[in-house]
Each structure stands twice: as structure tokens, then as C-alpha cells.
Tab-separated table of C-alpha atoms (C1' of nucleotides) in Angstrom:
chain	number	residue	atom	x	y	z
A	1	MET	CA	-0.132	0.145	-0.369
A	2	LEU	CA	1.798	3.711	-1.353
A	3	GLN	CA	0.600	5.715	0.955
A	4	LEU	CA	2.779	8.724	2.535
A	5	THR	CA	1.763	9.431	6.294
A	6	LYS	CA	3.113	12.172	8.961
A	7	ARG	CA	6.601	10.857	9.093
A	8	THR	CA	7.121	10.927	5.404
A	9	ASP	CA	6.079	14.382	5.656
A	10	TYR	CA	7.969	15.158	8.319
A	11	GLY	CA	10.612	13.523	6.522
A	12	LEU	CA	10.752	16.047	3.485
A	13	ILE	CA	9.947	19.337	5.961
A	14	ALA	CA	13.411	18.243	7.447
A	15	LEU	CA	15.138	17.494	4.169
A	16	THR	CA	13.802	20.312	2.311
A	17	HIS	CA	15.314	22.938	5.108
A	18	LEU	CA	18.651	20.828	6.056
A	19	ALA	CA	19.032	21.767	2.307
A	20	GLY	CA	17.953	24.889	2.858
A	21	HIS	CA	20.059	25.479	5.482
A	22	SER	CA	23.961	24.592	5.184
A	23	GLY	CA	25.922	23.634	8.665
A	24	VAL	CA	24.875	21.238	10.992
A	25	ARG	CA	20.702	21.223	11.960
A	26	SER	CA	19.681	19.821	14.971
A	27	VAL	CA	16.394	17.745	15.766
A	28	ARG	CA	15.331	20.395	18.580
A	29	SER	CA	16.241	23.621	15.594
A	30	ILE	CA	13.943	21.921	13.613
A	31	ALA	CA	11.229	20.597	15.363
A	32	ASP	CA	11.105	24.549	16.778
A	33	LEU	CA	10.982	26.142	14.202
A	34	TYR	CA	7.995	23.564	12.388
A	35	PRO	CA	4.810	22.529	14.430
A	36	ILE	CA	6.109	18.981	14.385
A	37	PRO	CA	6.938	16.829	17.501
A	38	ARG	CA	10.240	16.941	18.381
A	39	ARG	CA	10.599	12.851	19.589
A	40	LEU	CA	9.005	12.142	16.037
A	41	LEU	CA	11.294	14.177	14.493
A	42	ALA	CA	13.901	12.240	15.602
A	43	GLU	CA	12.720	9.006	14.583
A	44	VAL	CA	12.253	9.969	11.146
A	45	LEU	CA	15.340	11.303	11.000
A	46	LYS	CA	17.259	7.733	12.242
A	47	ASP	CA	15.057	5.928	9.222
A	48	LEU	CA	16.530	9.056	7.634
A	49	LEU	CA	20.014	8.048	8.644
A	50	HIS	CA	19.897	4.966	8.357
A	51	SER	CA	19.595	4.772	4.742
A	52	HIS	CA	22.197	7.229	3.939
A	53	LEU	CA	20.723	10.224	3.159
A	54	VAL	CA	21.641	12.313	6.681
A	55	GLU	CA	24.631	12.205	8.097
A	56	SER	CA	24.014	12.828	11.784
A	57	HIS	CA	27.299	14.162	14.021
A	58	ARG	CA	26.461	13.376	18.023
A	59	GLY	CA	27.100	15.614	21.119
A	60	ALA	CA	26.170	18.481	21.521
A	61	GLN	CA	26.229	21.681	18.599
A	62	GLY	CA	25.485	18.234	16.830
A	63	GLY	CA	22.648	17.422	14.008
A	64	TYR	CA	22.412	15.936	10.962
A	65	THR	CA	23.351	17.297	7.486
A	66	LEU	CA	22.541	16.085	4.152
A	67	ALA	CA	24.633	13.105	2.716
A	68	ARG	CA	24.189	13.890	-0.017
A	69	PRO	CA	23.119	17.164	-2.168
A	70	PRO	CA	19.640	17.419	-3.178
A	71	GLY	CA	19.338	16.831	-6.498
A	72	GLU	CA	21.291	13.765	-6.246
A	73	ILE	CA	18.507	12.664	-3.884
A	74	MET	CA	14.818	11.226	-5.199
A	75	LEU	CA	11.641	11.729	-3.580
A	76	SER	CA	11.389	7.004	-4.029
A	77	GLU	CA	14.434	6.848	-1.609
A	78	ILE	CA	13.020	9.469	1.107
A	79	VAL	CA	9.338	7.342	0.961
A	80	GLU	CA	11.213	4.207	0.787
A	81	ALA	CA	13.492	4.690	3.673
A	82	LEU	CA	10.551	6.299	5.467
A	83	GLU	CA	7.902	4.383	4.558
A	84	GLY	CA	9.475	0.630	4.037
A	85	ALA	CA	9.358	-0.413	-0.203
A	86	PRO	CA	5.935	-0.471	-1.210
A	87	SER	CA	5.114	-3.901	-1.813
A	88	LEU	CA	4.219	-3.607	-5.960
A	89	THR	CA	2.019	-7.013	-5.299
A	90	SER	CA	-1.040	-7.103	-4.997
A	91	CYS	CA	-2.264	-10.806	-5.374
A	92	GLU	CA	-0.297	-11.909	-2.383
A	93	GLY	CA	-1.658	-15.334	-1.418
A	94	SER	CA	-3.272	-15.894	-5.236
A	95	HIS	CA	0.251	-17.165	-6.055
A	96	THR	CA	3.281	-19.469	-4.626
A	97	GLU	CA	5.998	-18.085	-2.966
A	98	ASN	CA	7.948	-16.664	-5.665
A	99	SER	CA	6.708	-15.247	-7.840
A	100	CYS	CA	2.496	-15.614	-9.122
A	101	ALA	CA	1.529	-18.266	-12.070
A	102	VAL	CA	0.721	-15.895	-14.830
A	103	GLU	CA	2.064	-12.247	-13.729
A	104	ALA	CA	3.060	-11.465	-17.720
A	105	VAL	CA	-1.173	-11.422	-17.911
A	106	CYS	CA	-1.752	-11.398	-14.660
A	107	PRO	CA	-5.740	-9.297	-14.846
A	108	ILE	CA	-5.458	-8.786	-11.349
A	109	ARG	CA	-2.195	-7.674	-10.525
A	110	SER	CA	-2.240	-5.409	-13.819
A	111	PRO	CA	-4.114	-2.380	-12.896
A	112	ILE	CA	-3.179	-1.213	-9.613
A	113	HIS	CA	0.406	-3.174	-9.852
A	114	VAL	CA	0.601	0.003	-13.137
A	115	LEU	CA	-0.530	2.389	-10.873
A	116	ARG	CA	1.722	1.977	-8.168
A	117	GLN	CA	4.312	2.253	-11.279
A	118	GLY	CA	3.806	4.698	-13.109
A	119	ILE	CA	3.187	6.527	-8.468
A	120	TRP	CA	6.837	5.292	-8.314
A	121	ARG	CA	7.979	6.102	-11.175
A	122	MET	CA	7.482	10.126	-10.786
A	123	LEU	CA	9.613	9.895	-7.753
A	124	GLU	CA	12.195	8.540	-9.171
A	125	GLN	CA	12.640	10.933	-11.464
A	126	THR	CA	12.067	13.386	-8.963
A	127	ALA	CA	15.238	14.953	-7.096
A	128	LEU	CA	14.307	16.515	-3.244
A	129	SER	CA	15.867	19.974	-4.598
A	130	ASP	CA	12.935	19.563	-7.327
A	131	LEU	CA	10.790	20.196	-3.975
A	132	ALA	CA	12.553	22.630	-2.729
A	133	GLY	CA	12.160	25.158	-5.607
A	134	TRP	CA	8.355	25.209	-5.267
A	135	PRO	CA	6.354	26.674	-5.507
A	136	GLU	CA	8.129	26.629	-9.441
A	137	LEU	CA	5.952	23.244	-10.318
A	138	ALA	CA	6.544	23.180	-14.105
A	139	ARG	CA	10.838	21.950	-12.806
A	140	ILE	CA	9.434	19.065	-12.351
A	141	PRO	CA	9.051	17.463	-15.345
A	142	SER	CA	6.187	14.149	-14.646
A	143	PHE	CA	4.246	17.468	-13.062
A	144	ARG	CA	3.621	18.568	-16.434
B	1	MET	CA	-3.180	11.348	3.660
B	2	LEU	CA	-3.013	10.226	-0.399
B	3	GLN	CA	-3.267	6.323	0.375
B	4	LEU	CA	-3.872	3.315	-2.406
B	5	THR	CA	-5.499	0.903	-0.304
B	6	LYS	CA	-7.265	-2.127	-0.918
B	7	ARG	CA	-9.957	-1.117	-1.657
B	8	THR	CA	-9.095	1.102	-4.831
B	9	ASP	CA	-7.172	-1.530	-5.465
B	10	TYR	CA	-10.568	-4.210	-6.220
B	11	GLY	CA	-12.567	-0.819	-6.696
B	12	LEU	CA	-9.247	-0.742	-10.059
B	13	ILE	CA	-10.174	-4.679	-11.070
B	14	ALA	CA	-14.249	-4.344	-11.221
B	15	LEU	CA	-13.766	-1.756	-13.369
B	16	THR	CA	-11.675	-2.813	-15.488
B	17	HIS	CA	-12.869	-5.522	-15.888
B	18	LEU	CA	-16.490	-4.409	-16.513
B	19	ALA	CA	-14.111	-1.685	-19.116
B	20	GLY	CA	-13.744	-5.312	-21.162
B	21	HIS	CA	-16.797	-6.655	-21.060
B	22	SER	CA	-20.176	-5.405	-22.203
B	23	GLY	CA	-23.198	-6.280	-20.438
B	24	VAL	CA	-24.498	-6.015	-16.875
B	25	ARG	CA	-21.885	-7.955	-14.694
B	26	SER	CA	-23.051	-8.907	-10.872
B	27	VAL	CA	-20.853	-8.641	-7.913
B	28	ARG	CA	-20.483	-12.284	-7.268
B	29	SER	CA	-19.315	-12.969	-10.746
B	30	ILE	CA	-16.534	-10.698	-10.221
B	31	ALA	CA	-15.864	-12.135	-6.624
B	32	ASP	CA	-15.952	-15.719	-8.252
B	33	LEU	CA	-13.199	-14.409	-10.026
B	34	TYR	CA	-11.241	-12.845	-8.318
B	35	PRO	CA	-9.602	-13.280	-5.327
B	36	ILE	CA	-11.589	-10.603	-4.077
B	37	PRO	CA	-13.985	-11.345	-1.132
B	38	ARG	CA	-17.395	-11.445	-2.190
B	39	ARG	CA	-19.421	-8.340	0.353
B	40	LEU	CA	-16.228	-5.910	-0.235
B	41	LEU	CA	-16.420	-5.945	-3.447
B	42	ALA	CA	-20.445	-5.390	-2.981
B	43	GLU	CA	-19.661	-2.540	-0.667
B	44	VAL	CA	-16.960	-0.515	-3.230
B	45	LEU	CA	-19.259	-0.895	-6.191
B	46	LYS	CA	-22.171	1.051	-3.598
B	47	ASP	CA	-18.852	3.289	-2.981
B	48	LEU	CA	-18.554	3.913	-6.803
B	49	LEU	CA	-22.249	3.223	-7.352
B	50	HIS	CA	-23.102	6.704	-5.401
B	51	SER	CA	-19.996	8.922	-7.270
B	52	HIS	CA	-21.442	8.086	-11.040
B	53	LEU	CA	-18.342	5.746	-11.737
B	54	VAL	CA	-20.667	3.165	-12.160
B	55	GLU	CA	-24.916	2.128	-12.835
B	56	SER	CA	-26.629	-0.366	-10.958
B	57	HIS	CA	-29.493	-2.852	-12.283
B	58	ARG	CA	-30.903	-4.278	-9.123
B	59	GLY	CA	-32.851	-6.855	-9.433
B	60	ALA	CA	-32.289	-11.049	-10.601
B	61	GLN	CA	-29.629	-10.724	-13.841
B	62	GLY	CA	-29.502	-7.220	-12.171
B	63	GLY	CA	-25.157	-5.911	-12.267
B	64	TYR	CA	-23.269	-3.263	-12.373
B	65	THR	CA	-21.717	-2.107	-15.745
B	66	LEU	CA	-19.707	1.462	-16.267
B	67	ALA	CA	-21.352	4.549	-16.277
B	68	ARG	CA	-19.229	5.871	-18.574
B	69	PRO	CA	-16.938	5.563	-21.498
B	70	PRO	CA	-13.441	3.772	-20.033
B	71	GLY	CA	-11.529	6.841	-21.637
B	72	GLU	CA	-14.085	9.418	-19.222
B	73	ILE	CA	-13.337	7.849	-16.120
B	74	MET	CA	-10.097	9.506	-14.642
B	75	LEU	CA	-8.051	7.457	-12.368
B	76	SER	CA	-8.665	10.680	-9.653
B	77	GLU	CA	-12.060	9.938	-9.749
B	78	ILE	CA	-12.270	6.698	-8.327
B	79	VAL	CA	-9.215	7.518	-6.052
B	80	GLU	CA	-11.082	10.190	-5.135
B	81	ALA	CA	-14.658	7.880	-5.165
B	82	LEU	CA	-13.114	4.931	-2.540
B	83	GLU	CA	-10.709	6.494	0.218
B	84	GLY	CA	-12.894	10.511	-0.104
B	85	ALA	CA	-10.412	13.494	-1.418
B	86	PRO	CA	-6.971	14.113	-0.043
B	87	SER	CA	-6.892	17.243	2.138
B	88	LEU	CA	-4.107	19.295	0.442
B	89	THR	CA	-3.214	20.279	3.050
B	90	SER	CA	-1.312	18.866	6.028
B	91	CYS	CA	0.065	21.632	8.254
B	92	GLU	CA	-3.658	21.448	10.065
B	93	GLY	CA	-3.388	23.533	13.668
B	94	SER	CA	-0.820	25.794	12.255
B	95	HIS	CA	-3.301	27.859	10.597
B	96	THR	CA	-6.930	29.426	11.108
B	97	GLU	CA	-9.619	27.741	9.882
B	98	ASN	CA	-9.803	29.543	6.843
B	99	SER	CA	-6.089	29.434	5.369
B	100	CYS	CA	-3.227	29.522	6.254
B	101	ALA	CA	-1.762	32.632	7.044
B	102	VAL	CA	1.024	32.345	4.715
B	103	GLU	CA	0.318	30.091	2.575
B	104	ALA	CA	2.455	31.635	-0.262
B	105	VAL	CA	5.783	30.686	0.891
B	106	CYS	CA	4.882	28.241	3.956
B	107	PRO	CA	7.938	26.751	4.253
B	108	ILE	CA	5.842	23.577	6.133
B	109	ARG	CA	3.308	22.418	3.785
B	110	SER	CA	4.853	23.284	0.905
B	111	PRO	CA	7.105	19.262	-0.307
B	112	ILE	CA	4.290	17.376	1.108
B	113	HIS	CA	1.892	20.237	-1.003
B	114	VAL	CA	4.152	20.010	-4.003
B	115	LEU	CA	4.558	15.426	-3.831
B	116	ARG	CA	0.629	15.368	-3.633
B	117	GLN	CA	-0.459	17.607	-6.542
B	118	GLY	CA	2.074	16.021	-9.161
B	119	ILE	CA	0.429	12.694	-7.852
B	120	TRP	CA	-2.837	14.071	-8.202
B	121	ARG	CA	-2.417	15.617	-11.475
B	122	MET	CA	-0.624	12.512	-12.804
B	123	LEU	CA	-3.723	10.898	-11.502
B	124	GLU	CA	-5.954	13.649	-13.029
B	125	GLN	CA	-4.716	12.734	-16.428
B	126	THR	CA	-4.962	9.309	-16.869
B	127	ALA	CA	-8.396	7.422	-17.662
B	128	LEU	CA	-9.124	3.539	-16.956
B	129	SER	CA	-8.900	2.612	-20.318
B	130	ASP	CA	-5.170	3.578	-20.206
B	131	LEU	CA	-4.503	0.932	-17.046
B	132	ALA	CA	-6.516	-1.415	-19.460
B	133	GLY	CA	-4.349	-0.970	-21.874
B	134	TRP	CA	-1.346	-2.855	-19.954
B	135	PRO	CA	1.787	-3.604	-20.370
B	136	GLU	CA	1.689	-0.856	-22.928
B	137	LEU	CA	2.749	2.166	-20.582
B	138	ALA	CA	4.371	4.219	-23.020
B	139	ARG	CA	0.838	4.672	-23.854
B	140	ILE	CA	0.515	6.944	-20.245
B	141	PRO	CA	1.443	10.591	-20.530
B	142	SER	CA	2.697	10.366	-17.247
B	143	PHE	CA	4.257	7.201	-16.924
B	144	ARG	CA	7.342	8.077	-19.735
C	1	DT	C1'	-47.611	-15.569	-8.797
C	2	DA	C1'	-43.683	-17.382	-6.652
C	3	DT	C1'	-38.574	-17.222	-6.599
C	4	DA	C1'	-34.260	-16.584	-6.676
C	5	DA	C1'	-31.051	-13.440	-7.569
C	6	DT	C1'	-29.568	-9.036	-6.750
C	7	DT	C1'	-28.562	-4.756	-4.972
C	8	DA	C1'	-28.354	-1.929	-0.408
C	9	DG	C1'	-28.784	0.416	3.165
C	10	DC	C1'	-27.743	-0.525	8.007
C	11	DA	C1'	-23.779	-1.777	12.245
C	12	DT	C1'	-20.363	-4.164	13.964
C	13	DC	C1'	-15.134	-6.733	14.595
C	14	DA	C1'	-11.392	-7.749	15.213
C	15	DA	C1'	-6.625	-6.551	13.606
C	16	DA	C1'	-2.705	-3.512	11.242
C	17	DA	C1'	-1.022	0.385	11.014
C	18	DC	C1'	0.399	5.283	12.712
C	19	DA	C1'	0.621	9.425	15.313
C	20	DG	C1'	3.046	9.996	19.900
C	21	DT	C1'	5.587	9.411	24.314
C	22	DG	C1'	9.557	7.779	27.794
C	23	DC	C1'	13.096	6.273	28.699
C	24	DG	C1'	18.722	5.908	29.444
C	25	DA	C1'	22.888	4.992	27.431
C	26	DA	C1'	26.823	7.087	23.762
C	27	DT	C1'	29.693	11.039	21.987
C	28	DT	C1'	31.076	15.233	21.780
C	29	DA	C1'	31.616	20.102	21.918
C	30	DC	C1'	33.234	23.065	25.546
D	1	DG	C1'	32.588	17.766	33.880
D	2	DT	C1'	28.541	19.432	32.269
D	3	DA	C1'	25.369	20.110	28.848
D	4	DA	C1'	23.618	18.885	24.558
D	5	DT	C1'	22.740	15.579	21.479
D	6	DT	C1'	21.996	10.998	19.094
D	7	DC	C1'	21.142	6.785	19.445
D	8	DG	C1'	18.800	2.043	20.489
D	9	DC	C1'	14.294	-0.484	22.669
D	10	DA	C1'	9.533	-0.170	24.110
D	11	DC	C1'	5.353	0.893	24.391
D	12	DT	C1'	0.237	2.963	24.060
D	13	DG	C1'	-3.623	5.273	23.006
D	14	DT	C1'	-6.384	6.133	18.253
D	15	DT	C1'	-7.961	6.027	13.739
D	16	DT	C1'	-7.877	3.364	9.813
D	17	DT	C1'	-8.495	-0.634	7.626
D	18	DG	C1'	-10.835	-5.261	6.266
D	19	DA	C1'	-14.004	-8.000	6.197
D	20	DT	C1'	-18.221	-10.117	7.853
D	21	DG	C1'	-23.295	-10.052	8.695
D	22	DC	C1'	-28.333	-9.223	8.203
D	23	DT	C1'	-32.521	-7.617	6.162
D	24	DA	C1'	-35.114	-5.070	2.700
D	25	DA	C1'	-36.325	-3.712	-1.649
D	26	DT	C1'	-36.535	-5.132	-6.322
D	27	DT	C1'	-36.402	-7.639	-10.534
D	28	DA	C1'	-36.815	-11.060	-14.024
D	29	DT	C1'	-38.046	-15.645	-14.827
D	30	DA	C1'	-40.668	-20.073	-14.474
DNA sequence: TATAATTAGCATCAAAACAGTGCGAATTAC
DNA sequence: GTAATTCGCACTGTTTTGATGCTAATTATA
């Protein structure tokens, strides 16, 4: 099930903030700036750390920085880090362990599968910097 | 929160089935064909009925038909019918009743808002017939 | 007219996902 | 040494979701 929860919401806020402000930023400073529960934001950033999208700096005056330039961080990576990779199979139970027997023309898996893939492809083609460039929506290719 | 649940999954299956088979189709016949709980599919089709995406035919030999040609039924309508319109605001509580005070440059609402709008636009531009045309993904503009 | 098939509308229930919090340990600038 | 901060684990209450039950209304058909 593909969804955009508050975790992703908070993650995007934090990442765009990091993209727009150089230097180390602590969880506290970000959570105070936006109306985000501090502890929850900390959890989110930890997940982003584990996915190597941010780098942590422990101790006093510590915090987080982007692990890569915002133009190289794709939305698909962010969503996957915070909500897990979407299970692109939607007909669990109707196939054996490895793969669906009639995958090639499976009329069951088909519709939602196509839809999810389309959305996912859009996320793969859109970088964090594209979001930061708001509100120039036109900069995002898939958004036209 | 934009999400694609099993309701949408089942709905898309039913609708693509209706798109591919002329004539009235009962809930039973569809649910028996795919591994879908009969009663749940009935609920989904009732929602699609209320949104005028399908027409019902009551009584024996009854069932459902598409209310419009599949080329005129947009995915956004389907998702909205089955999961409700996505609340495009993500910073509830931080603004007063009507609108966010700093909406124009609101750095909070921005990222997830842009993302949701992008996905929604894609759904608005993709018709049911495009999904039915699987696996020719190239036919879907936003999918390139 | 009787019957069976089917949608319509109500309500309910269990399980899963989600949002948010608590606590203490480890690390590090100052 | 102290204060600030990340790190890791667990936990809880609420909401959402998936799924089902029951009965009434409708209608083709025998």
C-alpha cells in the first residue's frame, strides 16, 4: 500500500530545511521551527540516517546534514526509507512463494500494479531539490 | 493522506473488468473470478455507484455497468470515490479556520503539498482505459 | 404469482497501521 | 565536568482498514 504518512511529511520538511540551510542542524532546532513533535522527528531522522540520506553528528552542537546534494536525493529513496518499499504485488495469496504464475498477463495484479509503478517512477525521477524549488512546479518533469 | 488501499485495488479490478466486458456484471461473478471478498467488493461498488462511476441494475440478472466510457473515467475520480478526496493541507492546526496565513511561501505545507499535487495531477490525466491497456505503459503520458 | 438472484443500507468487529511518547545510554563540544 | 545531542529500544492509545452479518427492496424468470 503506497501512502504518504506524516512520517514522510516530517521527513520532507526536515530534508528541505537541510537542503536550504548549510551546516549542521539539530532535531530541536528544526522541530522548534515547524510544528513537529520533537521525538517523532528524531525517529524520522534516524530512519533517514539508516538509509544514508543524512549524516549525523553526535554530541553537543551536533545534528544532521544531508549526505548528498539535494539534486541527487530522489523522492523514491525518501519514501522508501520512511515507509518501506512498496510491495508492488497486490495479489498476495493467489500465487506461490516466488512469483505469480500468470504474472505476464495477470488481470488481477495489473491495474493497481500499473498505477503504483507510475507513481513510483515519478518519485524516482523527482529530486529533493525539485521540491525545494517550490512553487515552480514546472521544474518537475512528471508534473506537467 | 493519499493512499492506495485494497478498496482502490478492488475497485480498479472491478472497473477494468467492466471496461473489458460489455453487459451487466454482478458482484458475485466478479468476486468469483478474482480472489476478492464478495461483500467487500459489494461495498466498493456501492461507493462507485454513489459517485456515479457505475450504474446499478437491481434484481435477478442484475449487476453493474460503467456509467461512462472507460476513456472518460479518470483515476482521480476513482480514488476520490473510494478513499475520499485527499486533504491537500498538511499543516492543520497551524493556521486559522479558512487558510494558512503564510500560505504563499509556507515552508511547512510546501514539500508534501507539492508531492501530493503532482501525484494527483497524474491521476487526473490518466483514464481507466489507459490502465486497461496494460502492459503498454508508454500510452500513459505521465508515466514516461 | 412464487421464487431466486441481486443490489441497498444499515451496523458491527478484529486486526493492523499510525502518531506520539518515555527512558536511559553513548557521544562530544565547550 | 557539564550540557547538548544523537542512539536504541519499548510502549501505548487512537484511527484506519479489511472484512462480515443481517434484512429490506427490487426484478427477471419460471
